Amino acid sequence: MSITRRHVLAGTAGLGLAGLVGGAVLLTRSRGGGNGASGTAAAEMTADDVLHDPDNPVLGNPEGTLTIVEYFDYQCPYCKLGHAMLTRVVGEDGDIRLVMKDWPIFGAPSVLASQLVLGAAAMGDYAQAHKALMATEARLSEDRIRQVLGDGGIDTGAALAAYRAERDKWDGLLARNSAQAAALGLRGTPAFIIGRTIHPGALDETRLRGAIAQARRTS
């Protein structure tokens, strides 16, 4: 696959941020370098920072040998349209870590949705809360978010309290997700990282399975 069609997270240690090469951002495990604030932020971000943030909940097989990351918003229609297929493919495979990176870019309801689901994660109810909101239609009001989560068995008052009790942790995670998206040049949701390759935009099942196979061939 030509790197002019995809962004690639390169795994070669010691090279630092290579910058724009044929439309691709090459990001390595090394730190340092870069010019200016954005260059420094990108240079200091490693592949492990993106794929293995310890604060981010994980779906699928947490011990899986392949990681799929999706930058998403609970109001993004394309994120939600493809989510059932994505989780089915991940479940059928059995060896994939699925990391859903909250990137709430559609306004205040999106921020509240992320906060409540992350609060639910602190209570051990992440998968349940996440699934409930991903099954909704695109646009959500704050009242609708609370209703959907409540109907899904989530105590939204307790979830908000749990989020606030660890606000530094969860706000830090959301800030890192946003910084990563900016450093990687993402322009919207959804955006996937499969293995070390970035796939901006929605993926149908054929493309998703092909990207998984390609990631395993090049790992």
PDB file of C-alpha atoms in Angstrom:
ATOM      1  CA  MET A   1       0.000   0.000   0.000  1.00  0.00           C
ATOM      2  CA  SER A   2       1.397   3.380  -1.007  1.00  0.00           C
ATOM      3  CA  ILE A   3       2.043   5.715   1.879  1.00  0.00           C
ATOM      4  CA  THR A   4       0.726   8.542  -0.285  1.00  0.00           C
ATOM      5  CA  ARG A   5      -2.752   7.141   0.415  1.00  0.00           C
ATOM      6  CA  ARG A   6      -2.381   6.498   4.135  1.00  0.00           C
ATOM      7  CA  HIS A   7      -0.640   7.969   7.158  1.00  0.00           C
ATOM      8  CA  VAL A   8       1.763   5.493   8.734  1.00  0.00           C
ATOM      9  CA  LEU A   9       3.034   5.149  12.302  1.00  0.00           C
ATOM     10  CA  ALA A  10       6.593   3.986  11.701  1.00  0.00           C
ATOM     11  CA  GLY A  11       8.169   1.706  14.293  1.00  0.00           C
ATOM     12  CA  THR A  12      11.860   2.331  13.634  1.00  0.00           C
ATOM     13  CA  ALA A  13      13.506   3.605  16.810  1.00  0.00           C
ATOM     14  CA  GLY A  14      15.782   6.641  16.744  1.00  0.00           C
ATOM     15  CA  LEU A  15      14.436   8.435  13.694  1.00  0.00           C
ATOM     16  CA  GLY A  16      12.106  10.876  15.450  1.00  0.00           C
ATOM     17  CA  LEU A  17       9.393  12.705  13.538  1.00  0.00           C
ATOM     18  CA  ALA A  18      10.173  12.496   9.861  1.00  0.00           C
ATOM     19  CA  GLY A  19       7.559  15.065   8.925  1.00  0.00           C
ATOM     20  CA  LEU A  20       5.483  15.105   5.773  1.00  0.00           C
ATOM     21  CA  VAL A  21       6.705  12.621   3.204  1.00  0.00           C
ATOM     22  CA  GLY A  22       4.458  12.106   0.212  1.00  0.00           C
ATOM     23  CA  GLY A  23       1.465  13.070   2.312  1.00  0.00           C
ATOM     24  CA  ALA A  24       2.371  10.756   5.188  1.00  0.00           C
ATOM     25  CA  VAL A  25       3.253  11.542   8.780  1.00  0.00           C
ATOM     26  CA  LEU A  26       5.901   9.147  10.017  1.00  0.00           C
ATOM     27  CA  LEU A  27       5.843   8.804  13.780  1.00  0.00           C
ATOM     28  CA  THR A  28       8.406   6.720  15.632  1.00  0.00           C
ATOM     29  CA  ARG A  29       9.026   5.626  19.195  1.00  0.00           C
ATOM     30  CA  SER A  30      11.784   8.157  19.759  1.00  0.00           C
ATOM     31  CA  ARG A  31      11.216  11.515  21.473  1.00  0.00           C
ATOM     32  CA  GLY A  32      12.526  15.000  20.873  1.00  0.00           C
ATOM     33  CA  GLY A  33      13.009  17.197  17.830  1.00  0.00           C
ATOM     34  CA  GLY A  34      10.412  19.180  15.936  1.00  0.00           C
ATOM     35  CA  ASN A  35      10.039  22.887  15.290  1.00  0.00           C
ATOM     36  CA  GLY A  36       7.566  25.009  17.221  1.00  0.00           C
ATOM     37  CA  ALA A  37       4.829  23.938  19.588  1.00  0.00           C
ATOM     38  CA  SER A  38       2.974  21.633  17.213  1.00  0.00           C
ATOM     39  CA  GLY A  39       6.179  20.090  15.922  1.00  0.00           C
ATOM     40  CA  THR A  40       7.377  19.447  19.457  1.00  0.00           C
ATOM     41  CA  ALA A  41       4.054  17.882  20.461  1.00  0.00           C
ATOM     42  CA  ALA A  42       4.103  15.574  17.459  1.00  0.00           C
ATOM     43  CA  ALA A  43       7.738  14.647  17.973  1.00  0.00           C
ATOM     44  CA  GLU A  44       7.136  13.799  21.610  1.00  0.00           C
ATOM     45  CA  MET A  45       4.181  11.547  20.809  1.00  0.00           C
ATOM     46  CA  THR A  46       5.072   7.908  20.309  1.00  0.00           C
ATOM     47  CA  ALA A  47       3.219   5.021  18.713  1.00  0.00           C
ATOM     48  CA  ASP A  48       2.733   3.501  22.163  1.00  0.00           C
ATOM     49  CA  ASP A  49       1.180   6.754  23.383  1.00  0.00           C
ATOM     50  CA  VAL A  50      -1.451   6.381  20.689  1.00  0.00           C
ATOM     51  CA  LEU A  51      -2.013   2.623  20.792  1.00  0.00           C
ATOM     52  CA  HIS A  52      -1.553   1.872  24.494  1.00  0.00           C
ATOM     53  CA  ASP A  53      -2.723   4.822  26.587  1.00  0.00           C
ATOM     54  CA  PRO A  54      -3.193   3.159  29.997  1.00  0.00           C
ATOM     55  CA  ASP A  55      -6.219   5.324  30.849  1.00  0.00           C
ATOM     56  CA  ASN A  56      -8.216   4.467  27.733  1.00  0.00           C
ATOM     57  CA  PRO A  57     -10.794   1.677  28.115  1.00  0.00           C
ATOM     58  CA  VAL A  58     -10.306  -1.292  25.774  1.00  0.00           C
ATOM     59  CA  LEU A  59     -12.924  -3.392  24.004  1.00  0.00           C
ATOM     60  CA  GLY A  60     -12.397  -6.680  22.204  1.00  0.00           C
ATOM     61  CA  ASN A  61      -9.499  -8.738  23.540  1.00  0.00           C
ATOM     62  CA  PRO A  62      -7.363  -6.574  25.872  1.00  0.00           C
ATOM     63  CA  GLU A  63      -4.474  -8.995  25.275  1.00  0.00           C
ATOM     64  CA  GLY A  64      -4.883  -9.024  21.496  1.00  0.00           C
ATOM     65  CA  THR A  65      -1.787  -8.862  19.328  1.00  0.00           C
ATOM     66  CA  LEU A  66      -3.301  -6.308  16.929  1.00  0.00           C
ATOM     67  CA  THR A  67      -4.705  -2.943  17.992  1.00  0.00           C
ATOM     68  CA  ILE A  68      -7.414  -0.985  16.205  1.00  0.00           C
ATOM     69  CA  VAL A  69      -7.870   2.612  17.341  1.00  0.00           C
ATOM     70  CA  GLU A  70     -10.871   4.683  16.336  1.00  0.00           C
ATOM     71  CA  TYR A  71     -11.126   8.409  16.969  1.00  0.00           C
ATOM     72  CA  PHE A  72     -14.866   8.985  17.298  1.00  0.00           C
ATOM     73  CA  ASP A  73     -17.648  11.207  18.593  1.00  0.00           C
ATOM     74  CA  TYR A  74     -20.938   9.961  20.039  1.00  0.00           C
ATOM     75  CA  GLN A  75     -22.769  12.292  17.644  1.00  0.00           C
ATOM     76  CA  CYS A  76     -20.840  11.229  14.536  1.00  0.00           C
ATOM     77  CA  PRO A  77     -23.278   9.443  12.199  1.00  0.00           C
ATOM     78  CA  TYR A  78     -20.617   7.496  10.317  1.00  0.00           C
ATOM     79  CA  CYS A  79     -18.979   6.340  13.549  1.00  0.00           C
ATOM     80  CA  LYS A  80     -22.278   4.917  14.717  1.00  0.00           C
ATOM     81  CA  LEU A  81     -23.364   3.432  11.395  1.00  0.00           C
ATOM     82  CA  GLY A  82     -20.239   1.273  11.232  1.00  0.00           C
ATOM     83  CA  HIS A  83     -19.867   0.426  14.903  1.00  0.00           C
ATOM     84  CA  ALA A  84     -21.928  -2.784  15.046  1.00  0.00           C
ATOM     85  CA  MET A  85     -19.990  -4.180  12.092  1.00  0.00           C
ATOM     86  CA  LEU A  86     -16.675  -3.133  13.641  1.00  0.00           C
ATOM     87  CA  THR A  87     -17.391  -4.810  16.968  1.00  0.00           C
ATOM     88  CA  ARG A  88     -18.668  -7.936  15.199  1.00  0.00           C
ATOM     89  CA  VAL A  89     -15.483  -8.243  13.140  1.00  0.00           C
ATOM     90  CA  VAL A  90     -13.362  -7.661  16.250  1.00  0.00           C
ATOM     91  CA  GLY A  91     -15.335 -10.288  18.167  1.00  0.00           C
ATOM     92  CA  GLU A  92     -15.117 -12.859  15.381  1.00  0.00           C
ATOM     93  CA  ASP A  93     -11.377 -12.337  15.107  1.00  0.00           C
ATOM     94  CA  GLY A  94     -10.720 -12.756  18.823  1.00  0.00           C
ATOM     95  CA  ASP A  95      -7.195 -11.327  18.781  1.00  0.00           C
ATOM     96  CA  ILE A  96      -7.835  -7.590  18.403  1.00  0.00           C
ATOM     97  CA  ARG A  97      -7.697  -4.823  20.997  1.00  0.00           C
ATOM     98  CA  LEU A  98     -10.286  -2.178  20.109  1.00  0.00           C
ATOM     99  CA  VAL A  99      -9.454   1.241  21.513  1.00  0.00           C
ATOM    100  CA  MET A 100     -12.221   3.804  21.083  1.00  0.00           C
ATOM    101  CA  LYS A 101     -10.664   7.251  21.520  1.00  0.00           C
ATOM    102  CA  ASP A 102     -13.216   9.861  22.545  1.00  0.00           C
ATOM    103  CA  TRP A 103     -12.752  12.970  20.410  1.00  0.00           C
ATOM    104  CA  PRO A 104     -15.862  15.060  21.191  1.00  0.00           C
ATOM    105  CA  ILE A 105     -15.825  17.601  18.373  1.00  0.00           C
ATOM    106  CA  PHE A 106     -19.587  18.007  17.817  1.00  0.00           C
ATOM    107  CA  GLY A 107     -20.250  20.298  20.757  1.00  0.00           C
ATOM    108  CA  ALA A 108     -21.366  20.232  24.381  1.00  0.00           C
ATOM    109  CA  PRO A 109     -23.579  17.115  24.141  1.00  0.00           C
ATOM    110  CA  SER A 110     -20.624  15.157  22.789  1.00  0.00           C
ATOM    111  CA  VAL A 111     -18.478  16.285  25.711  1.00  0.00           C
ATOM    112  CA  LEU A 112     -21.154  15.253  28.201  1.00  0.00           C
ATOM    113  CA  ALA A 113     -21.540  11.870  26.496  1.00  0.00           C
ATOM    114  CA  SER A 114     -17.813  11.211  26.781  1.00  0.00           C
ATOM    115  CA  GLN A 115     -17.749  12.330  30.400  1.00  0.00           C
ATOM    116  CA  LEU A 116     -20.645  10.079  31.388  1.00  0.00           C
ATOM    117  CA  VAL A 117     -19.290   7.029  29.574  1.00  0.00           C
ATOM    118  CA  LEU A 118     -15.835   7.513  31.069  1.00  0.00           C
ATOM    119  CA  GLY A 119     -17.487   7.891  34.462  1.00  0.00           C
ATOM    120  CA  ALA A 120     -19.323   4.641  33.756  1.00  0.00           C
ATOM    121  CA  ALA A 121     -15.942   3.086  32.921  1.00  0.00           C
ATOM    122  CA  ALA A 122     -14.758   3.982  36.413  1.00  0.00           C
ATOM    123  CA  MET A 123     -17.763   2.024  37.730  1.00  0.00           C
ATOM    124  CA  GLY A 124     -16.997  -1.006  35.530  1.00  0.00           C
ATOM    125  CA  ASP A 125     -19.807  -0.268  33.054  1.00  0.00           C
ATOM    126  CA  TYR A 126     -17.887   1.094  30.071  1.00  0.00           C
ATOM    127  CA  ALA A 127     -18.952  -1.445  27.440  1.00  0.00           C
ATOM    128  CA  GLN A 128     -22.615  -1.172  28.464  1.00  0.00           C
ATOM    129  CA  ALA A 129     -22.658   2.645  28.384  1.00  0.00           C
ATOM    130  CA  HIS A 130     -20.638   2.892  25.179  1.00  0.00           C
ATOM    131  CA  LYS A 131     -22.857   0.400  23.362  1.00  0.00           C
ATOM    132  CA  ALA A 132     -26.032   2.234  24.390  1.00  0.00           C
ATOM    133  CA  LEU A 133     -24.905   5.562  22.952  1.00  0.00           C
ATOM    134  CA  MET A 134     -23.381   4.067  19.800  1.00  0.00           C
ATOM    135  CA  ALA A 135     -26.793   2.537  18.996  1.00  0.00           C
ATOM    136  CA  THR A 136     -28.463   5.968  18.843  1.00  0.00           C
ATOM    137  CA  GLU A 137     -29.108   8.209  15.870  1.00  0.00           C
ATOM    138  CA  ALA A 138     -26.558  10.889  15.090  1.00  0.00           C
ATOM    139  CA  ARG A 139     -27.565  14.086  16.898  1.00  0.00           C
ATOM    140  CA  LEU A 140     -28.073  13.937  20.660  1.00  0.00           C
ATOM    141  CA  SER A 141     -29.286  16.432  23.251  1.00  0.00           C
ATOM    142  CA  GLU A 142     -27.966  16.285  26.792  1.00  0.00           C
ATOM    143  CA  ASP A 143     -31.361  15.075  27.984  1.00  0.00           C
ATOM    144  CA  ARG A 144     -31.402  12.352  25.336  1.00  0.00           C
ATOM    145  CA  ILE A 145     -27.931  11.186  26.379  1.00  0.00           C
ATOM    146  CA  ARG A 146     -29.063  10.815  29.966  1.00  0.00           C
ATOM    147  CA  GLN A 147     -32.228   9.024  28.892  1.00  0.00           C
ATOM    148  CA  VAL A 148     -30.420   6.536  26.662  1.00  0.00           C
ATOM    149  CA  LEU A 149     -27.847   5.732  29.320  1.00  0.00           C
ATOM    150  CA  GLY A 150     -30.525   5.417  31.978  1.00  0.00           C
ATOM    151  CA  ASP A 151     -32.546   3.074  29.753  1.00  0.00           C
ATOM    152  CA  GLY A 152     -29.344   1.085  29.283  1.00  0.00           C
ATOM    153  CA  GLY A 153     -28.990   0.535  33.005  1.00  0.00           C
ATOM    154  CA  ILE A 154     -26.486   3.300  33.763  1.00  0.00           C
ATOM    155  CA  ASP A 155     -27.020   5.541  36.787  1.00  0.00           C
ATOM    156  CA  THR A 156     -26.067   8.816  35.133  1.00  0.00           C
ATOM    157  CA  GLY A 157     -25.812  10.683  38.425  1.00  0.00           C
ATOM    158  CA  ALA A 158     -23.332   8.132  39.719  1.00  0.00           C
ATOM    159  CA  ALA A 159     -21.464   8.146  36.394  1.00  0.00           C
ATOM    160  CA  LEU A 160     -21.080  11.928  36.480  1.00  0.00           C
ATOM    161  CA  ALA A 161     -19.897  11.751  40.101  1.00  0.00           C
ATOM    162  CA  ALA A 162     -17.385   9.044  39.150  1.00  0.00           C
ATOM    163  CA  TYR A 163     -16.099  11.181  36.288  1.00  0.00           C
ATOM    164  CA  ARG A 164     -15.727  14.206  38.575  1.00  0.00           C
ATOM    165  CA  ALA A 165     -13.932  12.124  41.208  1.00  0.00           C
ATOM    166  CA  GLU A 166     -11.203  11.365  38.638  1.00  0.00           C
ATOM    167  CA  ARG A 167     -11.579  14.476  36.523  1.00  0.00           C
ATOM    168  CA  ASP A 168      -7.843  15.036  36.092  1.00  0.00           C
ATOM    169  CA  LYS A 169      -7.429  11.520  34.727  1.00  0.00           C
ATOM    170  CA  TRP A 170     -10.331  11.664  32.291  1.00  0.00           C
ATOM    171  CA  ASP A 171      -9.769  15.249  31.159  1.00  0.00           C
ATOM    172  CA  GLY A 172      -6.136  14.347  30.616  1.00  0.00           C
ATOM    173  CA  LEU A 173      -7.192  11.437  28.415  1.00  0.00           C
ATOM    174  CA  LEU A 174      -9.521  13.625  26.360  1.00  0.00           C
ATOM    175  CA  ALA A 175      -6.791  16.255  25.975  1.00  0.00           C
ATOM    176  CA  ARG A 176      -4.287  13.625  24.813  1.00  0.00           C
ATOM    177  CA  ASN A 177      -6.766  12.245  22.291  1.00  0.00           C
ATOM    178  CA  SER A 178      -7.338  15.717  20.866  1.00  0.00           C
ATOM    179  CA  ALA A 179      -3.610  16.468  20.722  1.00  0.00           C
ATOM    180  CA  GLN A 180      -2.928  13.165  18.983  1.00  0.00           C
ATOM    181  CA  ALA A 181      -5.637  13.827  16.404  1.00  0.00           C
ATOM    182  CA  ALA A 182      -4.131  17.239  15.665  1.00  0.00           C
ATOM    183  CA  ALA A 183      -0.574  15.905  15.471  1.00  0.00           C
ATOM    184  CA  LEU A 184      -1.656  13.130  13.112  1.00  0.00           C
ATOM    185  CA  GLY A 185      -3.479  15.587  10.869  1.00  0.00           C
ATOM    186  CA  LEU A 186      -6.927  14.072  11.395  1.00  0.00           C
ATOM    187  CA  ARG A 187      -9.720  16.258  10.061  1.00  0.00           C
ATOM    188  CA  GLY A 188     -12.764  14.564  11.526  1.00  0.00           C
ATOM    189  CA  THR A 189     -14.405  11.389  12.700  1.00  0.00           C
ATOM    190  CA  PRO A 190     -14.203   8.530  12.215  1.00  0.00           C
ATOM    191  CA  ALA A 191     -10.493   7.924  11.781  1.00  0.00           C
ATOM    192  CA  PHE A 192      -8.907   4.535  12.349  1.00  0.00           C
ATOM    193  CA  ILE A 193      -5.433   3.315  13.132  1.00  0.00           C
ATOM    194  CA  ILE A 194      -5.079  -0.358  12.295  1.00  0.00           C
ATOM    195  CA  GLY A 195      -1.706  -1.656  13.331  1.00  0.00           C
ATOM    196  CA  ARG A 196       0.465   1.328  12.388  1.00  0.00           C
ATOM    197  CA  THR A 197      -1.574   2.665   9.463  1.00  0.00           C
ATOM    198  CA  ILE A 198      -4.072   5.510   9.652  1.00  0.00           C
ATOM    199  CA  HIS A 199      -7.291   5.145   7.666  1.00  0.00           C
ATOM    200  CA  PRO A 200      -9.226   8.440   7.697  1.00  0.00           C
ATOM    201  CA  GLY A 201     -12.951   8.171   7.151  1.00  0.00           C
ATOM    202  CA  ALA A 202     -15.494   5.377   7.381  1.00  0.00           C
ATOM    203  CA  LEU A 203     -14.550   1.804   6.475  1.00  0.00           C
ATOM    204  CA  ASP A 204     -16.904  -0.817   5.097  1.00  0.00           C
ATOM    205  CA  GLU A 205     -16.405  -4.445   6.104  1.00  0.00           C
ATOM    206  CA  THR A 206     -14.340  -5.368   3.060  1.00  0.00           C
ATOM    207  CA  ARG A 207     -11.910  -2.505   3.595  1.00  0.00           C
ATOM    208  CA  LEU A 208     -11.758  -3.139   7.328  1.00  0.00           C
ATOM    209  CA  ARG A 209     -10.901  -6.816   6.892  1.00  0.00           C
ATOM    210  CA  GLY A 210      -8.360  -5.936   4.226  1.00  0.00           C
ATOM    211  CA  ALA A 211      -6.702  -3.389   6.519  1.00  0.00           C
ATOM    212  CA  ILE A 212      -6.541  -5.949   9.334  1.00  0.00           C
ATOM    213  CA  ALA A 213      -4.926  -8.507   7.040  1.00  0.00           C
ATOM    214  CA  GLN A 214      -2.453  -5.919   5.743  1.00  0.00           C
ATOM    215  CA  ALA A 215      -1.529  -4.851   9.269  1.00  0.00           C
ATOM    216  CA  ARG A 216      -0.745  -8.433  10.210  1.00  0.00           C
ATOM    217  CA  ARG A 217       1.340  -8.979   7.098  1.00  0.00           C
ATOM    218  CA  THR A 218       3.481  -5.925   7.856  1.00  0.00           C
ATOM    219  CA  SER A 219       3.761  -6.288  11.629  1.00  0.00           C
TER     220      SER A 219
END
